[in-house]
Amino acid sequence: MINFKKLVAVAAIGMGFTVQAHAETVLTVHYPMPGFFKDVMDTISKKFMAENPDIKIQFASPSPTYEDGIQTIMRQAGTSEMPDVTFIALNRLRMLEERKIPVDLGPLVAKEAGKMAEQGFSDTILKLAQVNGKQVGLAFATSTPIMYYNADLVRKVGGNPDVPPKTWDEVIALGGKIKKLGDGVEGIDFRWQGDDWMFSALLFGAGGTMLSPDETKVTFNGPEGLKGAEILSRMVKEGGLPVFTKAAGEQAFAAGKVGFEFQTTGALRNTIKNVGTKFDMRTAEIPLIDPVNGKLPTGGNAVVILTHDAAKQEAAWKFAKFASGPYGASVVVPGTGYVPNNELAAKSPEYLGNFYKENPLFQAGLKQMPRMIPWYAFPGSNGVKVTQTIVENLSRIVEQTATPKQALDDAAADVADLLPRK
């Protein structure tokens, strides 16, 4: 007769082996801007889980904006609510690093340096997600501002849509003519609301900087910044830029009621979808105030590992490399409009090599890649307040309640008070 206790023990051992064989590591992943990234994240995670059946990806509630995203992570840091992996705006990585929240990916990158280079992670790409030389994340989605324009409206006012404007003077002149068409048509939608990114495009495009090299003095109200702010003011006074909200501007352009729209390449896929066949939409490079020395801020986000659990860290590193690698880039670019953050994806026919030839609307962002520099991250704990201060003063320019110099000087004085004391 079989001993019952031995039978139970054998069964328990068998069950233990069964559970171990099916054990999986569950990663909680947070990301912002679901309007841009939900479909992209779903596609990447499904492919990743199919190739890594021992790892399960579950998503935390996404944040509506980059600013909401960093605030969420800052609140959850060190608590049980903190996700294992998050996607953070490139200009907010510094805020996390200064608080020692992310896992340092430097040792992991160094350990696999050869393999990562083969997978398209060049030094230039890696530096986009570094803070003071430390690898805080891996760039996932990268973008620059581009010019979207309604070729039908350009034709109506005598412009040639096959030769888009190269200077802000040309944009403003055409925008003013389009505004005069009437019937609720506006000349320009310049996406200044929300953060300092589009102001950075004017400032960096003029060769300017946010702060001095030692970060002790505000410089965005210098000659270059003033040139940028005066362009914004002229868009209002001469180019037909109304006081749009972000959503209103998007809707008006998609309805064929705006001549020129300036915003992220990341909105391209949604814009193509929303415009449909209503008009002939084109894209082009954004004008630079200084066409020789001008640069453009690199928007977008990076995948960041937060968990300090050893098993989860290993799984998170696999996911981070996959999401920001050539396959991830091949999903992000056509799914949004962001430029490829991976050199292999950009060049290989297996991924995006033929995509740009077949989709000319996406080429503007690609052509601007040599102009890309990091989206500036202000030092200290007041980064979000600094951004809000700049945006509030930009609104005074758009509403014509302050001159460009008044608004920039006021913003500079307030930002100086928010910087850390040295």
Short mmCIF file of C-alpha atoms in Angstrom, two decimals:
data_model
loop_
_atom_site.label_atom_id
_atom_site.label_comp_id
_atom_site.label_asym_id
_atom_site.label_seq_id
_atom_site.Cartn_x
_atom_site.Cartn_y
_atom_site.Cartn_z
CA MET A 1 0.00 0.00 0.00
CA ILE A 2 1.38 3.43 -0.96
CA ASN A 3 2.03 5.72 2.00
CA PHE A 4 -0.41 8.65 1.74
CA LYS A 5 2.06 11.21 3.14
CA LYS A 6 4.67 10.19 0.57
CA LEU A 7 2.07 10.49 -2.18
CA VAL A 8 1.18 14.02 -1.07
CA ALA A 9 4.86 14.95 -0.87
CA VAL A 10 5.52 13.64 -4.40
CA ALA A 11 2.49 15.51 -5.70
CA ALA A 12 3.64 18.69 -4.01
CA ILE A 13 7.07 18.37 -5.57
CA GLY A 14 5.46 17.81 -8.94
CA MET A 15 3.27 20.86 -8.50
CA GLY A 16 6.33 22.88 -7.52
CA PHE A 17 8.06 21.93 -10.73
CA THR A 18 4.92 22.79 -12.71
CA VAL A 19 4.63 26.24 -11.11
CA GLN A 20 8.33 26.91 -11.65
CA ALA A 21 8.10 25.88 -15.30
CA HIS A 22 5.32 28.40 -15.88
CA ALA A 23 6.68 31.16 -13.64
CA GLU A 24 6.75 34.53 -15.31
CA THR A 25 8.12 37.94 -14.45
CA VAL A 26 5.42 40.62 -14.55
CA LEU A 27 6.53 44.13 -15.48
CA THR A 28 4.30 47.13 -14.85
CA VAL A 29 4.96 49.73 -17.54
CA HIS A 30 3.87 53.37 -17.51
CA TYR A 31 3.84 55.71 -20.52
CA PRO A 32 2.45 59.16 -21.42
CA MET A 33 0.30 60.51 -24.25
CA PRO A 34 -1.89 57.51 -25.13
CA GLY A 35 -3.25 59.38 -28.14
CA PHE A 36 0.18 58.98 -29.71
CA PHE A 37 1.45 55.83 -28.08
CA LYS A 38 -1.32 53.40 -27.09
CA ASP A 39 -1.38 51.45 -30.36
CA VAL A 40 2.41 51.57 -30.54
CA MET A 41 2.81 50.23 -26.99
CA ASP A 42 0.25 47.49 -27.57
CA THR A 43 2.02 46.34 -30.74
CA ILE A 44 5.51 46.37 -29.20
CA SER A 45 4.44 44.63 -25.99
CA LYS A 46 2.61 41.83 -27.83
CA LYS A 47 5.61 41.14 -30.04
CA PHE A 48 7.94 41.25 -27.03
CA MET A 49 5.81 38.82 -25.00
CA ALA A 50 5.59 36.44 -27.95
CA GLU A 51 9.38 36.35 -28.08
CA ASN A 52 9.76 36.30 -24.28
CA PRO A 53 6.93 34.11 -22.94
CA ASP A 54 8.41 34.17 -19.43
CA ILE A 55 7.82 37.95 -19.18
CA LYS A 56 4.40 39.59 -18.99
CA ILE A 57 3.86 43.30 -19.68
CA GLN A 58 0.99 45.02 -17.92
CA PHE A 59 0.36 48.74 -18.37
CA ALA A 60 -0.33 51.25 -15.64
CA SER A 61 -2.80 54.01 -16.44
CA PRO A 62 -1.07 56.26 -19.02
CA SER A 63 -0.54 59.95 -18.32
CA PRO A 64 -2.16 62.45 -20.70
CA THR A 65 1.00 64.56 -21.15
CA TYR A 66 4.74 64.43 -20.52
CA GLU A 67 4.36 66.90 -17.64
CA ASP A 68 1.68 64.75 -15.98
CA GLY A 69 3.90 61.74 -16.52
CA ILE A 70 6.91 63.11 -14.63
CA GLN A 71 4.68 64.36 -11.82
CA THR A 72 3.13 60.89 -11.48
CA ILE A 73 6.50 59.16 -11.24
CA MET A 74 7.82 61.71 -8.75
CA ARG A 75 4.80 61.07 -6.51
CA GLN A 76 5.05 57.29 -6.79
CA ALA A 77 8.83 57.01 -6.38
CA GLY A 78 9.72 54.65 -3.54
CA THR A 79 6.13 53.47 -3.06
CA SER A 80 4.39 50.24 -4.04
CA GLU A 81 2.60 52.17 -6.81
CA MET A 82 5.81 52.98 -8.69
CA PRO A 83 5.95 51.10 -12.02
CA ASP A 84 8.90 48.93 -12.98
CA VAL A 85 9.46 50.77 -16.26
CA THR A 86 8.39 54.20 -17.44
CA PHE A 87 8.74 56.41 -20.51
CA ILE A 88 9.86 59.93 -19.57
CA ALA A 89 10.23 63.08 -21.67
CA LEU A 90 13.87 63.63 -22.61
CA ASN A 91 13.94 67.03 -20.88
CA ARG A 92 12.68 65.52 -17.60
CA LEU A 93 15.29 62.77 -17.23
CA ARG A 94 17.42 65.19 -15.25
CA MET A 95 14.72 65.61 -12.61
CA LEU A 96 14.67 61.85 -12.02
CA GLU A 97 18.44 61.48 -12.03
CA GLU A 98 18.99 64.32 -9.53
CA ARG A 99 16.79 62.35 -7.12
CA LYS A 100 18.55 59.04 -7.86
CA ILE A 101 15.28 57.39 -8.89
CA PRO A 102 16.24 55.55 -12.14
CA VAL A 103 18.51 52.53 -12.45
CA ASP A 104 21.90 53.42 -13.95
CA LEU A 105 22.01 51.67 -17.32
CA GLY A 106 25.68 52.49 -17.88
CA PRO A 107 27.04 49.13 -16.64
CA LEU A 108 24.45 47.23 -18.69
CA VAL A 109 25.29 49.19 -21.84
CA ALA A 110 29.04 48.69 -21.26
CA LYS A 111 28.57 44.96 -20.79
CA GLU A 112 26.83 44.67 -24.16
CA ALA A 113 28.55 47.51 -26.01
CA GLY A 114 29.37 45.46 -29.12
CA LYS A 115 25.93 43.90 -29.41
CA MET A 116 24.17 47.21 -28.88
CA ALA A 117 26.21 48.92 -31.58
CA GLU A 118 25.21 46.13 -33.96
CA GLN A 119 21.56 46.78 -33.07
CA GLY A 120 21.78 50.46 -34.03
CA PHE A 121 22.50 52.05 -30.65
CA SER A 122 25.16 54.56 -31.72
CA ASP A 123 26.94 56.87 -29.27
CA THR A 124 24.89 59.78 -30.63
CA ILE A 125 21.63 57.95 -29.94
CA LEU A 126 22.74 56.84 -26.47
CA LYS A 127 23.67 60.41 -25.49
CA LEU A 128 20.08 61.58 -26.02
CA ALA A 129 19.11 59.79 -22.79
CA GLN A 130 22.21 60.65 -20.74
CA VAL A 131 22.40 63.15 -17.89
CA ASN A 132 25.87 64.44 -17.09
CA GLY A 133 27.33 61.38 -18.78
CA LYS A 134 25.12 58.91 -16.92
CA GLN A 135 22.90 56.58 -18.96
CA VAL A 136 19.49 57.26 -17.41
CA GLY A 137 17.45 55.59 -20.17
CA LEU A 138 17.36 54.61 -23.83
CA ALA A 139 15.81 57.03 -26.33
CA PHE A 140 12.50 55.56 -27.50
CA ALA A 141 10.71 58.22 -29.56
CA THR A 142 12.50 61.29 -30.87
CA SER A 143 11.15 64.25 -32.78
CA THR A 144 11.74 67.78 -34.02
CA PRO A 145 9.15 70.43 -34.87
CA ILE A 146 8.23 70.49 -38.56
CA MET A 147 6.02 72.57 -40.84
CA TYR A 148 2.67 71.14 -41.92
CA TYR A 149 0.87 73.15 -44.59
CA ASN A 150 -2.34 73.23 -46.59
CA ALA A 151 -1.20 73.25 -50.22
CA ASP A 152 -4.69 74.23 -51.43
CA LEU A 153 -4.69 77.42 -49.35
CA VAL A 154 -1.13 78.24 -50.42
CA ARG A 155 -2.21 77.96 -54.06
CA LYS A 156 -5.23 80.19 -53.45
CA VAL A 157 -3.02 83.09 -52.36
CA GLY A 158 -0.55 82.68 -55.23
CA GLY A 159 2.09 80.62 -53.45
CA ASN A 160 3.83 77.56 -54.88
CA PRO A 161 3.25 74.55 -52.59
CA ASP A 162 5.99 72.66 -54.41
CA VAL A 163 8.49 75.20 -53.07
CA PRO A 164 7.62 75.63 -49.36
CA PRO A 165 8.81 78.76 -47.51
CA LYS A 166 12.37 78.60 -46.24
CA THR A 167 12.28 81.64 -43.93
CA TRP A 168 9.95 82.96 -41.25
CA ASP A 169 9.43 86.11 -43.31
CA GLU A 170 8.02 83.97 -46.14
CA VAL A 171 5.82 81.99 -43.74
CA ILE A 172 4.41 85.14 -42.13
CA ALA A 173 3.76 86.78 -45.51
CA LEU A 174 1.86 83.74 -46.82
CA GLY A 175 0.04 83.31 -43.52
CA GLY A 176 -1.19 86.90 -43.66
CA LYS A 177 -2.52 86.41 -47.18
CA ILE A 178 -4.29 83.20 -46.15
CA LYS A 179 -5.87 84.96 -43.16
CA LYS A 180 -7.33 87.55 -45.55
CA LEU A 181 -9.27 84.80 -47.37
CA GLY A 182 -11.84 85.11 -44.59
CA ASP A 183 -14.55 82.51 -43.93
CA GLY A 184 -12.93 81.56 -40.60
CA VAL A 185 -9.59 80.69 -42.20
CA GLU A 186 -6.46 81.37 -40.10
CA GLY A 187 -2.91 81.79 -41.35
CA ILE A 188 -0.79 79.96 -38.77
CA ASP A 189 -1.04 77.56 -35.84
CA PHE A 190 2.21 77.56 -33.85
CA ARG A 191 2.09 75.04 -30.97
CA TRP A 192 3.48 77.25 -28.18
CA GLN A 193 1.17 75.92 -25.47
CA GLY A 194 2.00 73.25 -22.91
CA ASP A 195 5.79 73.42 -22.61
CA ASP A 196 8.89 75.30 -23.77
CA TRP A 197 9.66 73.02 -26.71
CA MET A 198 8.38 75.20 -29.56
CA PHE A 199 9.96 78.30 -28.02
CA SER A 200 13.19 76.27 -27.92
CA ALA A 201 12.81 75.72 -31.68
CA LEU A 202 12.86 79.50 -32.20
CA LEU A 203 15.59 80.09 -29.61
CA PHE A 204 17.90 77.26 -30.71
CA GLY A 205 17.06 78.03 -34.34
CA ALA A 206 18.58 81.46 -33.75
CA GLY A 207 21.66 79.93 -32.11
CA GLY A 208 20.60 80.79 -28.56
CA THR A 209 20.63 78.93 -25.24
CA MET A 210 18.37 78.70 -22.19
CA LEU A 211 21.11 79.24 -19.59
CA SER A 212 24.81 80.10 -19.51
CA PRO A 213 27.28 77.17 -19.73
CA ASP A 214 27.67 77.08 -15.92
CA GLU A 215 23.87 77.25 -15.54
CA THR A 216 23.99 80.24 -13.21
CA LYS A 217 22.51 82.85 -15.56
CA VAL A 218 19.37 82.93 -17.69
CA THR A 219 20.22 83.63 -21.34
CA PHE A 220 16.98 82.92 -23.20
CA ASN A 221 16.09 86.62 -23.02
CA GLY A 222 19.25 87.55 -24.91
CA PRO A 223 19.41 88.66 -28.57
CA GLU A 224 18.63 85.18 -29.96
CA GLY A 225 15.64 84.64 -27.71
CA LEU A 226 14.33 88.11 -28.49
CA LYS A 227 14.52 87.35 -32.22
CA GLY A 228 12.44 84.21 -31.60
CA ALA A 229 9.88 86.02 -29.45
CA GLU A 230 9.56 88.77 -32.08
CA ILE A 231 8.84 86.11 -34.72
CA LEU A 232 6.07 84.75 -32.50
CA SER A 233 4.64 88.25 -32.08
CA ARG A 234 4.78 88.87 -35.84
CA MET A 235 2.92 85.60 -36.45
CA VAL A 236 0.07 87.12 -34.45
CA LYS A 237 0.16 90.64 -35.88
CA GLU A 238 1.02 89.84 -39.50
CA GLY A 239 0.66 86.09 -40.08
CA GLY A 240 -2.82 85.26 -38.82
CA LEU A 241 -1.97 83.31 -35.64
CA PRO A 242 -5.00 83.29 -33.31
CA VAL A 243 -5.08 82.42 -29.61
CA PHE A 244 -5.69 78.72 -30.22
CA THR A 245 -5.81 76.02 -27.60
CA LYS A 246 -3.83 72.94 -28.58
CA ALA A 247 -6.97 70.95 -29.42
CA ALA A 248 -8.59 73.84 -31.30
CA GLY A 249 -5.49 74.31 -33.45
CA GLU A 250 -5.36 70.62 -34.36
CA GLN A 251 -9.05 70.57 -35.25
CA ALA A 252 -8.89 73.76 -37.30
CA PHE A 253 -5.93 72.54 -39.34
CA ALA A 254 -7.52 69.13 -39.94
CA ALA A 255 -10.69 70.91 -41.10
CA GLY A 256 -8.76 72.88 -43.73
CA LYS A 257 -9.08 76.19 -41.89
CA VAL A 258 -5.37 76.86 -41.23
CA GLY A 259 -2.58 77.49 -43.73
CA PHE A 260 0.50 76.49 -41.71
CA GLU A 261 0.83 74.38 -38.60
CA PHE A 262 4.08 74.07 -36.63
CA GLN A 263 4.31 71.17 -34.23
CA THR A 264 5.97 67.82 -33.56
CA THR A 265 6.63 65.17 -36.16
CA GLY A 266 5.07 62.85 -33.58
CA ALA A 267 1.61 64.11 -34.53
CA LEU A 268 2.06 63.26 -38.21
CA ARG A 269 0.23 59.93 -38.34
CA ASN A 270 -2.77 61.29 -36.45
CA THR A 271 -2.81 64.43 -38.60
CA ILE A 272 -2.76 62.39 -41.83
CA LYS A 273 -5.68 60.38 -40.48
CA ASN A 274 -7.65 63.45 -39.37
CA VAL A 275 -7.08 65.36 -42.61
CA GLY A 276 -7.97 62.40 -44.81
CA THR A 277 -8.81 63.66 -48.29
CA LYS A 278 -10.18 67.06 -47.24
CA PHE A 279 -7.18 68.90 -48.72
CA ASP A 280 -3.68 68.47 -50.09
CA MET A 281 -1.48 68.34 -46.98
CA ARG A 282 2.29 68.68 -47.24
CA THR A 283 5.19 68.79 -44.78
CA ALA A 284 8.55 70.58 -44.86
CA GLU A 285 11.46 71.50 -42.63
CA ILE A 286 10.82 74.25 -40.10
CA PRO A 287 12.57 77.56 -40.88
CA LEU A 288 15.61 78.53 -38.79
CA ILE A 289 16.31 82.13 -37.83
CA ASP A 290 20.00 81.36 -38.27
CA PRO A 291 20.16 78.81 -41.12
CA VAL A 292 23.90 78.23 -40.56
CA ASN A 293 24.17 77.83 -36.79
CA GLY A 294 20.55 77.09 -35.90
CA LYS A 295 19.66 73.86 -34.11
CA LEU A 296 16.41 72.16 -33.10
CA PRO A 297 15.34 70.64 -29.78
CA THR A 298 14.94 66.88 -29.70
CA GLY A 299 11.54 66.08 -28.27
CA GLY A 300 10.23 62.68 -27.37
CA ASN A 301 10.93 60.30 -24.55
CA ALA A 302 13.19 57.56 -23.23
CA VAL A 303 12.47 54.22 -21.61
CA VAL A 304 13.67 54.26 -17.99
CA ILE A 305 14.03 51.34 -15.57
CA LEU A 306 12.85 52.03 -12.01
CA THR A 307 12.65 48.61 -10.36
CA HIS A 308 15.49 47.45 -8.12
CA ASP A 309 14.27 43.84 -7.98
CA ALA A 310 17.01 41.73 -9.63
CA ALA A 311 14.69 39.46 -11.64
CA LYS A 312 12.54 42.37 -12.78
CA GLN A 313 15.61 44.43 -13.70
CA GLU A 314 16.81 41.67 -16.02
CA ALA A 315 13.39 41.48 -17.68
CA ALA A 316 13.11 45.28 -17.82
CA TRP A 317 16.49 45.56 -19.56
CA LYS A 318 15.33 43.08 -22.21
CA PHE A 319 12.14 45.10 -22.71
CA ALA A 320 13.97 48.45 -22.81
CA LYS A 321 16.37 47.21 -25.52
CA PHE A 322 13.51 45.70 -27.51
CA ALA A 323 11.25 48.78 -27.31
CA SER A 324 14.03 51.20 -28.27
CA GLY A 325 15.71 48.83 -30.71
CA PRO A 326 15.17 48.41 -34.45
CA TYR A 327 11.81 46.64 -34.14
CA GLY A 328 10.44 49.24 -31.72
CA ALA A 329 11.59 52.07 -33.99
CA SER A 330 9.96 50.37 -36.98
CA VAL A 331 6.65 50.54 -35.07
CA VAL A 332 7.05 54.04 -33.61
CA VAL A 333 7.92 55.85 -36.85
CA PRO A 334 5.00 54.78 -39.08
CA GLY A 335 2.66 54.64 -36.09
CA THR A 336 3.29 58.25 -35.04
CA GLY A 337 5.68 60.28 -37.19
CA TYR A 338 8.59 60.40 -34.77
CA VAL A 339 12.02 60.11 -36.36
CA PRO A 340 13.94 56.84 -35.87
CA ASN A 341 16.01 56.74 -32.70
CA ASN A 342 17.86 53.69 -33.98
CA GLU A 343 20.36 53.76 -36.85
CA LEU A 344 19.79 50.16 -37.91
CA ALA A 345 16.04 50.75 -38.19
CA ALA A 346 16.59 53.87 -40.31
CA LYS A 347 18.88 52.14 -42.81
CA SER A 348 17.76 48.52 -43.02
CA PRO A 349 15.13 47.47 -45.62
CA GLU A 350 13.92 44.99 -43.01
CA TYR A 351 12.68 47.89 -40.91
CA LEU A 352 12.41 51.44 -42.33
CA GLY A 353 14.81 51.43 -45.26
CA ASN A 354 12.00 51.67 -47.84
CA PHE A 355 9.45 53.45 -45.66
CA TYR A 356 10.65 56.99 -46.32
CA LYS A 357 10.78 56.47 -50.08
CA GLU A 358 7.14 55.37 -50.03
CA ASN A 359 5.93 57.99 -47.50
CA PRO A 360 7.28 61.44 -48.45
CA LEU A 361 5.31 63.25 -45.72
CA PHE A 362 7.64 61.64 -43.16
CA GLN A 363 10.83 62.91 -44.78
CA ALA A 364 10.85 66.41 -43.23
CA GLY A 365 11.71 65.09 -39.78
CA LEU A 366 14.34 62.75 -41.18
CA LYS A 367 16.06 65.62 -43.03
CA GLN A 368 16.27 67.63 -39.82
CA MET A 369 18.08 64.95 -37.82
CA PRO A 370 21.53 66.59 -38.28
CA ARG A 371 20.10 69.69 -36.53
CA MET A 372 18.97 67.79 -33.43
CA ILE A 373 20.34 68.75 -30.01
CA PRO A 374 18.95 67.75 -26.58
CA TRP A 375 15.76 69.38 -25.34
CA TYR A 376 17.18 71.48 -22.53
CA ALA A 377 16.57 70.21 -18.99
CA PHE A 378 16.66 72.90 -16.32
CA PRO A 379 18.58 72.03 -13.14
CA GLY A 380 16.96 71.62 -9.75
CA SER A 381 13.54 70.59 -8.54
CA ASN A 382 11.56 73.40 -10.18
CA GLY A 383 11.75 72.23 -13.81
CA VAL A 384 7.98 72.04 -14.24
CA LYS A 385 7.48 75.49 -12.67
CA VAL A 386 10.16 76.92 -14.95
CA THR A 387 8.35 75.55 -17.98
CA GLN A 388 5.02 76.93 -16.76
CA THR A 389 6.60 80.35 -16.26
CA ILE A 390 7.93 80.43 -19.81
CA VAL A 391 4.59 79.30 -21.26
CA GLU A 392 2.65 81.88 -19.25
CA ASN A 393 4.83 84.65 -20.64
CA LEU A 394 4.58 83.30 -24.18
CA SER A 395 0.81 83.57 -23.79
CA ARG A 396 1.24 87.29 -23.07
CA ILE A 397 3.03 87.66 -26.42
CA VAL A 398 0.33 85.73 -28.29
CA GLU A 399 -2.43 87.68 -26.53
CA GLN A 400 -0.51 90.91 -27.28
CA THR A 401 -0.64 92.05 -23.64
CA ALA A 402 3.16 92.39 -23.45
CA THR A 403 5.95 93.12 -25.88
CA PRO A 404 8.39 90.30 -26.64
CA LYS A 405 11.10 92.00 -24.57
CA GLN A 406 8.80 92.58 -21.59
CA ALA A 407 7.57 89.00 -21.62
CA LEU A 408 11.05 87.46 -21.95
CA ASP A 409 12.59 89.70 -19.29
CA ASP A 410 9.76 88.90 -16.87
CA ALA A 411 10.13 85.19 -17.59
CA ALA A 412 13.90 85.39 -17.12
CA ALA A 413 13.54 87.13 -13.75
CA ASP A 414 11.06 84.53 -12.50
CA VAL A 415 13.12 81.60 -13.80
CA ALA A 416 16.26 82.99 -12.13
CA ASP A 417 14.44 82.80 -8.79
CA LEU A 418 13.52 79.16 -9.46
CA LEU A 419 17.04 77.97 -10.26
CA PRO A 420 19.10 76.23 -7.54
CA ARG A 421 21.44 78.45 -5.55
CA LYS A 422 25.09 77.76 -6.37
#
